Short mmCIF file of C-alpha atoms and ligand atoms in Angstrom, two decimals:
data_model
loop_
_atom_site.label_atom_id
_atom_site.label_comp_id
_atom_site.label_asym_id
_atom_site.label_seq_id
_atom_site.Cartn_x
_atom_site.Cartn_y
_atom_site.Cartn_z
CA MET A 233 -18.78 -28.30 1.02
CA THR A 234 -16.47 -28.10 -1.99
CA ASP A 235 -16.31 -25.93 -5.06
CA ARG A 236 -16.57 -29.00 -7.24
CA GLY A 237 -20.11 -29.91 -6.31
CA LEU A 238 -23.09 -27.73 -7.22
CA THR A 239 -23.30 -25.88 -3.98
CA ASP A 240 -24.54 -22.65 -2.64
CA ASN A 241 -23.07 -20.70 0.23
CA THR A 242 -19.59 -21.07 -1.22
CA CYS A 243 -17.23 -18.25 -0.33
CA GLY A 244 -14.91 -16.65 -2.80
CA LEU A 245 -12.77 -13.66 -3.61
CA ILE A 246 -13.37 -11.25 -6.51
CA LEU A 247 -10.22 -11.22 -8.65
CA LYS A 248 -11.44 -9.07 -11.51
CA ARG A 249 -14.39 -7.74 -13.39
CA TYR A 250 -14.56 -8.15 -17.12
CA SER A 251 -17.37 -7.65 -19.69
CA GLY A 252 -20.14 -7.80 -17.18
CA PHE A 253 -18.78 -10.87 -15.35
CA TYR A 254 -17.09 -11.13 -12.00
CA TYR A 255 -14.27 -13.63 -11.69
CA VAL A 256 -14.41 -15.29 -8.31
CA GLN A 257 -11.76 -17.55 -6.83
CA GLY A 258 -13.33 -20.21 -4.62
CA THR A 259 -11.74 -21.53 -1.46
CA THR A 260 -10.13 -24.45 -3.33
CA GLY A 261 -8.50 -22.07 -5.79
CA ALA A 262 -10.86 -22.75 -8.72
CA LEU A 263 -12.04 -19.77 -10.74
CA PHE A 264 -15.71 -19.03 -11.42
CA GLU A 265 -17.25 -16.67 -13.93
CA CYS A 266 -20.13 -15.13 -12.03
CA LYS A 267 -23.13 -12.95 -12.59
CA LEU A 268 -24.94 -11.09 -9.87
CA ARG A 269 -28.16 -12.19 -8.23
CA GLY A 270 -30.74 -9.46 -8.88
CA LYS A 271 -30.77 -8.21 -5.31
CA VAL A 272 -26.99 -7.58 -5.36
CA LYS A 273 -26.51 -4.18 -6.93
CA ASP A 274 -23.93 -3.74 -9.65
CA GLY A 275 -21.38 -1.19 -8.64
CA VAL A 276 -21.21 -2.23 -5.00
CA ILE A 277 -18.64 -4.92 -5.68
CA LEU A 278 -14.94 -4.19 -5.71
CA VAL A 279 -12.01 -6.37 -6.64
CA GLY A 280 -10.88 -7.89 -3.33
CA ASP A 281 -14.41 -8.28 -2.03
CA ARG A 282 -15.25 -11.56 -0.40
CA VAL A 283 -18.57 -12.91 -1.61
CA ARG A 284 -20.93 -15.79 -1.09
CA PHE A 285 -21.88 -17.42 -4.38
CA THR A 286 -23.79 -20.38 -5.76
CA GLN A 287 -22.20 -22.57 -8.38
CA THR A 288 -24.56 -22.87 -11.35
CA GLY A 289 -22.45 -24.90 -13.75
CA GLU A 290 -18.89 -25.89 -14.57
CA GLY A 291 -16.81 -22.83 -13.68
CA GLN A 292 -19.89 -20.66 -13.40
CA GLY A 293 -21.81 -19.13 -10.57
CA ILE A 294 -24.04 -16.43 -9.26
CA ILE A 295 -23.07 -14.00 -6.52
CA GLU A 296 -25.56 -13.94 -3.66
CA GLU A 297 -23.99 -11.57 -1.19
CA VAL A 298 -21.00 -9.32 -0.60
CA LEU A 299 -19.41 -9.92 2.80
CA PRO A 300 -18.38 -6.96 4.98
CA ARG A 301 -15.10 -5.25 4.03
CA THR A 302 -12.20 -4.52 6.30
CA VAL A 303 -10.57 -1.85 4.14
CA GLU A 304 -11.55 -0.04 0.98
CA LEU A 305 -8.86 1.63 -1.09
CA ILE A 306 -9.93 4.21 -3.63
CA ARG A 307 -6.87 4.38 -5.84
CA PRO A 308 -6.56 1.61 -6.86
CA ALA A 309 -10.14 0.57 -6.02
CA ILE A 310 -9.60 -2.63 -4.07
CA ALA A 311 -11.33 -4.00 -0.98
CA ASN A 312 -9.77 -5.91 1.90
CA VAL A 313 -6.16 -4.96 1.20
CA ASN A 314 -3.93 -6.37 3.94
CA GLN A 315 -0.68 -4.58 3.27
CA VAL A 316 1.27 -2.27 1.02
CA MET A 317 4.68 -3.07 -0.38
CA LEU A 318 6.40 0.24 -0.69
CA VAL A 319 9.13 0.03 -3.30
CA MET A 320 12.20 2.27 -3.50
CA SER A 321 15.35 1.50 -5.44
CA PHE A 322 19.05 1.48 -4.59
CA ASP A 323 19.56 3.88 -7.47
CA GLN A 324 17.91 5.13 -10.68
CA PRO A 325 16.02 6.77 -9.05
CA ALA A 326 18.04 7.22 -5.87
CA PRO A 327 16.08 6.61 -2.66
CA ASN A 328 14.32 9.65 -1.28
CA LEU A 329 13.47 9.83 2.43
CA LYS A 330 11.06 12.72 1.99
CA LEU A 331 8.99 10.73 -0.44
CA LEU A 332 9.33 7.60 1.68
CA ASP A 333 7.97 9.40 4.76
CA ARG A 334 5.10 10.91 2.78
CA LEU A 335 4.11 7.52 1.43
CA LEU A 336 4.50 5.87 4.82
CA ILE A 337 2.17 8.28 6.62
CA LEU A 338 -0.39 7.84 3.87
CA ILE A 339 -0.36 4.10 4.43
CA GLU A 340 -0.36 4.54 8.23
CA HIS A 341 -3.40 6.74 7.84
CA LEU A 342 -5.13 3.88 6.00
CA ASP A 343 -4.18 1.70 8.96
CA LEU A 344 -2.36 -0.76 6.73
CA PRO A 345 0.96 -2.46 7.45
CA THR A 346 3.87 -1.52 5.16
CA VAL A 347 6.71 -3.69 3.95
CA ILE A 348 9.54 -1.64 2.47
CA VAL A 349 11.13 -3.19 -0.61
CA LEU A 350 14.51 -1.90 -1.74
CA ASN A 351 14.80 -2.99 -5.35
CA LYS A 352 17.78 -2.82 -7.74
CA CYS A 353 20.10 -4.13 -5.00
CA ASP A 354 22.41 -5.15 -7.86
CA LEU A 355 23.30 -1.45 -8.11
CA PRO A 356 25.61 0.23 -5.58
CA GLY A 357 23.66 1.66 -2.64
CA ASN A 358 24.38 4.78 -0.64
CA ARG A 359 23.97 6.06 2.91
CA THR A 360 20.20 6.51 2.44
CA ILE A 361 19.81 2.82 1.66
CA GLU A 362 21.69 1.98 4.87
CA THR A 363 19.45 4.39 6.79
CA ILE A 364 16.33 2.68 5.49
CA SER A 365 17.65 -0.82 6.18
CA GLU A 366 18.74 0.13 9.70
CA TYR A 367 16.51 2.90 11.06
CA TYR A 368 13.21 2.10 9.35
CA GLN A 369 13.64 -1.58 10.10
CA ARG A 370 14.35 -0.78 13.74
CA ILE A 371 11.18 1.31 14.14
CA GLY A 372 9.09 -1.56 12.82
CA TYR A 373 8.97 -1.60 9.04
CA PRO A 374 10.19 -4.89 7.55
CA VAL A 375 12.74 -4.24 4.78
CA ILE A 376 13.34 -6.66 1.91
CA LEU A 377 16.15 -6.23 -0.63
CA THR A 378 15.38 -7.34 -4.16
CA SER A 379 16.76 -7.30 -7.65
CA THR A 380 14.52 -8.26 -10.50
CA THR A 381 17.42 -8.45 -12.92
CA MET A 382 19.44 -10.79 -10.66
CA CYS A 383 16.33 -12.51 -9.26
CA ILE A 384 17.26 -11.70 -5.66
CA GLY A 385 14.77 -11.65 -2.79
CA LEU A 386 11.87 -13.27 -4.61
CA SER A 387 11.26 -16.00 -2.04
CA GLN A 388 11.38 -13.47 0.78
CA LEU A 389 8.85 -11.32 -1.06
CA LEU A 390 6.54 -14.26 -1.66
CA ALA A 391 6.79 -15.31 1.99
CA ALA A 392 5.86 -11.80 3.13
CA MET A 393 2.87 -11.81 0.80
CA SER A 394 1.47 -15.25 1.53
CA ASP A 395 -2.24 -15.33 2.37
CA LYS A 396 -2.52 -11.56 2.10
CA ILE A 397 -3.87 -9.11 -0.43
CA THR A 398 -0.96 -6.83 -1.29
CA VAL A 399 -0.80 -3.58 -3.22
CA ILE A 400 2.54 -2.45 -4.58
CA ALA A 401 3.28 1.25 -4.35
CA GLY A 402 6.19 3.58 -4.87
CA PRO A 403 7.62 6.19 -7.19
CA SER A 404 8.01 5.72 -10.90
CA GLY A 405 11.01 3.82 -12.21
CA VAL A 406 11.89 1.83 -9.08
CA GLY A 407 10.85 -1.48 -10.65
CA LYS A 408 7.26 -2.06 -9.50
CA THR A 409 6.19 -3.45 -12.87
CA SER A 410 9.31 -5.62 -13.06
CA LEU A 411 8.55 -7.00 -9.58
CA LEU A 412 4.97 -7.76 -10.60
CA ASN A 413 6.18 -9.60 -13.68
CA LEU A 414 8.48 -11.66 -11.48
CA LEU A 415 5.81 -12.41 -8.89
CA VAL A 416 3.19 -13.35 -11.46
CA PRO A 417 4.92 -15.38 -14.16
CA GLY A 418 3.22 -15.20 -17.52
CA ARG A 419 1.83 -11.78 -16.75
CA GLU A 420 3.97 -9.48 -18.85
CA LEU A 421 3.30 -5.87 -18.07
CA LYS A 422 5.23 -3.27 -19.96
CA THR A 423 8.23 -1.98 -18.04
CA GLY A 424 9.88 1.38 -18.32
CA GLN A 425 6.94 2.79 -20.24
CA VAL A 426 5.54 4.95 -17.50
CA SER A 427 6.03 8.64 -17.97
CA ARG A 428 8.38 10.27 -15.46
CA LYS A 429 5.74 12.90 -14.86
CA LEU A 430 2.97 10.78 -13.48
CA GLY A 431 -0.22 12.76 -13.48
CA ARG A 432 -2.87 12.49 -10.83
CA GLY A 433 -5.29 9.70 -11.54
CA LYS A 434 -2.98 8.09 -14.07
CA HIS A 435 -4.13 4.62 -13.09
CA THR A 436 -7.78 5.32 -12.32
CA THR A 437 -9.09 4.19 -15.68
CA ARG A 438 -7.32 0.85 -15.63
CA HIS A 439 -9.20 -2.22 -14.53
CA VAL A 440 -7.67 -3.60 -11.40
CA GLU A 441 -7.00 -7.29 -11.13
CA LEU A 442 -5.79 -9.47 -8.29
CA PHE A 443 -3.35 -12.24 -9.18
CA PRO A 444 -3.01 -15.35 -7.03
CA LEU A 445 0.60 -15.90 -5.92
CA SER A 446 2.38 -19.24 -5.87
CA SER A 447 2.89 -18.89 -2.10
CA GLY A 448 -0.79 -18.15 -1.51
CA GLY A 449 -2.01 -14.58 -1.28
CA TRP A 450 -2.77 -12.09 -4.05
CA VAL A 451 -1.14 -9.07 -5.56
CA ALA A 452 -2.90 -6.22 -7.34
CA ASP A 453 -1.51 -5.84 -10.84
CA THR A 454 -1.52 -2.09 -10.69
CA PRO A 455 0.86 0.18 -8.86
CA GLY A 456 -0.86 2.39 -6.34
CA PHE A 457 0.15 5.57 -4.50
CA THR A 458 2.49 7.01 -7.08
CA VAL A 459 1.17 10.48 -6.44
CA VAL A 460 1.27 11.76 -2.92
CA ASP A 461 -1.22 14.01 -1.21
CA ASN A 462 -1.13 14.51 2.53
CA PRO A 463 -3.80 12.55 4.34
CA LEU A 464 -6.76 14.68 5.41
CA ILE A 465 -5.94 14.92 9.08
CA LYS A 466 -5.80 17.46 11.86
CA ARG A 467 -2.47 18.86 12.97
CA GLU A 468 -2.62 17.05 16.31
CA ASP A 469 -3.02 13.68 14.58
CA LEU A 470 0.04 13.91 12.35
CA SER A 471 2.66 12.73 14.83
CA ARG A 472 0.77 9.47 15.34
CA LEU A 473 1.50 8.59 11.72
CA PHE A 474 5.23 8.75 12.50
CA ILE A 475 5.11 5.42 14.27
CA GLU A 476 8.22 5.80 16.45
CA PHE A 477 7.25 9.24 17.83
CA GLY A 478 4.75 7.89 20.38
CA VAL A 479 7.21 6.78 23.05
CA SER A 480 9.18 10.05 23.03
CA ALA A 481 6.02 12.18 22.88
CA GLU A 482 5.10 10.83 26.32
CA ARG A 483 7.85 13.06 27.68
CA CYS A 484 6.47 16.26 26.17
CA ARG A 485 5.44 18.81 28.78
CA PHE A 486 2.22 19.71 26.98
CA MET A 487 -0.39 17.11 26.17
CA ASP A 488 -1.18 18.91 22.90
CA CYS A 489 2.48 19.44 21.96
CA LEU A 490 2.96 19.68 18.19
CA HIS A 491 6.70 19.23 18.67
CA SER A 492 7.60 22.37 16.79
CA GLY A 493 7.90 25.61 18.81
CA GLU A 494 7.16 24.13 22.25
CA VAL A 495 9.63 23.86 25.13
CA GLU A 496 10.33 20.61 26.96
CA CYS A 497 9.45 18.48 23.97
CA GLY A 498 10.24 14.76 24.13
CA ILE A 499 10.43 14.52 20.35
CA LYS A 500 12.96 17.30 20.02
CA ASP A 501 15.04 15.73 22.82
CA ALA A 502 14.90 12.40 21.01
CA VAL A 503 16.10 14.02 17.78
CA GLU A 504 18.89 15.68 19.75
CA ASP A 505 20.12 12.43 21.27
CA GLY A 506 19.75 10.53 17.98
CA THR A 507 16.85 8.27 19.00
CA ILE A 508 14.71 9.83 16.29
CA LEU A 509 16.24 10.28 12.85
CA ALA A 510 16.70 14.00 12.09
CA SER A 511 15.21 13.67 8.60
CA ARG A 512 12.08 12.04 10.02
CA TYR A 513 11.60 15.06 12.26
CA GLN A 514 12.31 17.50 9.44
CA ASN A 515 9.80 15.75 7.21
CA TYR A 516 7.30 15.81 10.07
CA LEU A 517 7.74 19.60 10.39
CA THR A 518 7.35 20.15 6.64
CA ILE A 519 4.15 18.12 6.51
CA LEU A 520 2.87 19.76 9.70
CA THR A 521 3.22 23.17 8.04
CA GLU A 522 1.27 21.89 5.03
CA VAL A 523 -1.46 20.40 7.21
CA ILE A 524 -1.82 23.67 9.13
CA GLU A 525 -1.87 25.61 5.88
CA ARG A 526 -4.67 23.43 4.56
CA GLU A 527 -6.66 23.83 7.78
CA ARG A 528 -6.53 27.59 7.13
CA CYS A 529 -7.80 27.14 3.56
CA TYR A 530 -10.79 25.14 4.74
CA ARG A 531 -11.74 27.39 7.63
P1 GDP B 625 8.09 1.09 -12.35
O1 GDP B 625 7.96 2.43 -13.00
O2 GDP B 625 8.26 1.21 -10.87
O3 GDP B 625 7.01 0.13 -12.71
O4 GDP B 625 9.50 0.48 -12.86
P2 GDP B 625 9.77 -0.56 -14.06
O5 GDP B 625 9.46 -1.95 -13.62
O6 GDP B 625 9.12 -0.06 -15.30
O7 GDP B 625 11.36 -0.46 -14.17
C1 GDP B 625 12.01 0.75 -14.48
C2 GDP B 625 13.38 0.43 -15.05
O8 GDP B 625 14.20 -0.16 -14.04
C3 GDP B 625 13.35 -0.56 -16.21
O9 GDP B 625 14.27 -0.15 -17.18
C4 GDP B 625 13.77 -1.88 -15.58
O10 GDP B 625 14.40 -2.73 -16.49
C5 GDP B 625 14.74 -1.41 -14.49
N1 GDP B 625 14.81 -2.34 -13.36
C6 GDP B 625 13.78 -2.93 -12.72
N2 GDP B 625 14.21 -3.72 -11.72
C7 GDP B 625 15.55 -3.63 -11.71
C8 GDP B 625 16.60 -4.21 -10.90
O11 GDP B 625 16.36 -4.99 -9.97
N3 GDP B 625 17.87 -3.83 -11.18
C9 GDP B 625 18.17 -2.95 -12.17
N4 GDP B 625 19.46 -2.65 -12.37
N5 GDP B 625 17.23 -2.40 -12.98
C10 GDP B 625 15.95 -2.73 -12.75
ZN1 ZN B 626 6.60 17.54 21.81
#
């Protein structure tokens, strides 16, 4: 079955919603302007949803069914996201490990893979950049260096994004919009216009759109996760979001060790001998305190 013939049971991906229509990309790459079959309720479809649709005319169709989702992000509202590209910059703003760890555990909590992108590699880096490239890469996060001004790292980025739905996240000013403009030629988003003081929900009113990439795959045209809240978790679940802690935690004396005040703690030993980065542990302790504090508020 092809998208060219008048067929039903064709599968597609929702790229955007605009003036009452859904724009669906069929399996051959062609775009269809679709309405909903009566039984499919408006409001249940998200960008990123995979749907079954019937072609009703040239470039037109009707959506019959929404297929089950794997993931559902709320901000930005996108279904079936496969990964997050977490962008930091060499400088302006300087990389911040506290923020990086907060963003990473948020993405871990969503059960999504992260690729760390270090943009502005045309600027001089510092020790923190080296730490990210070495330590974070070693514990399992792929790290890609890019420069949008010098056009460095683009092919690596595209390769890492092929066949996946990717959301770009990171603090303000690191070059997320510039990266999007590079990845999706012809799509000029305004750079450097975002206020330094990003308020909560800044991007919630914008319509999200997925853009097909030249390497295959799609990128959401809106930066996500600029504002960081701790994930809603219990204190005993926090250490699991620090992905390298697991191995060392096996050596803790207590099964329910929180790795703070306890004796014979595998995590503390690992920090001592340099296996675990001291700042990772410090950030863990800070967030642990916040999580415990919030548990108290809700009790
Ligand atoms: P966003 O807030 O993360 O979307 O960041 P923008 O894309 O708006 O970029 C913020 C500023 O950084 C702008 O002035 C860009 O021109 C600049 N910028 C973006 N990428 C690079 C880069 O690779 N190198 C340098 N030196 N500046 C960059
Ligand atoms: Zn412990």
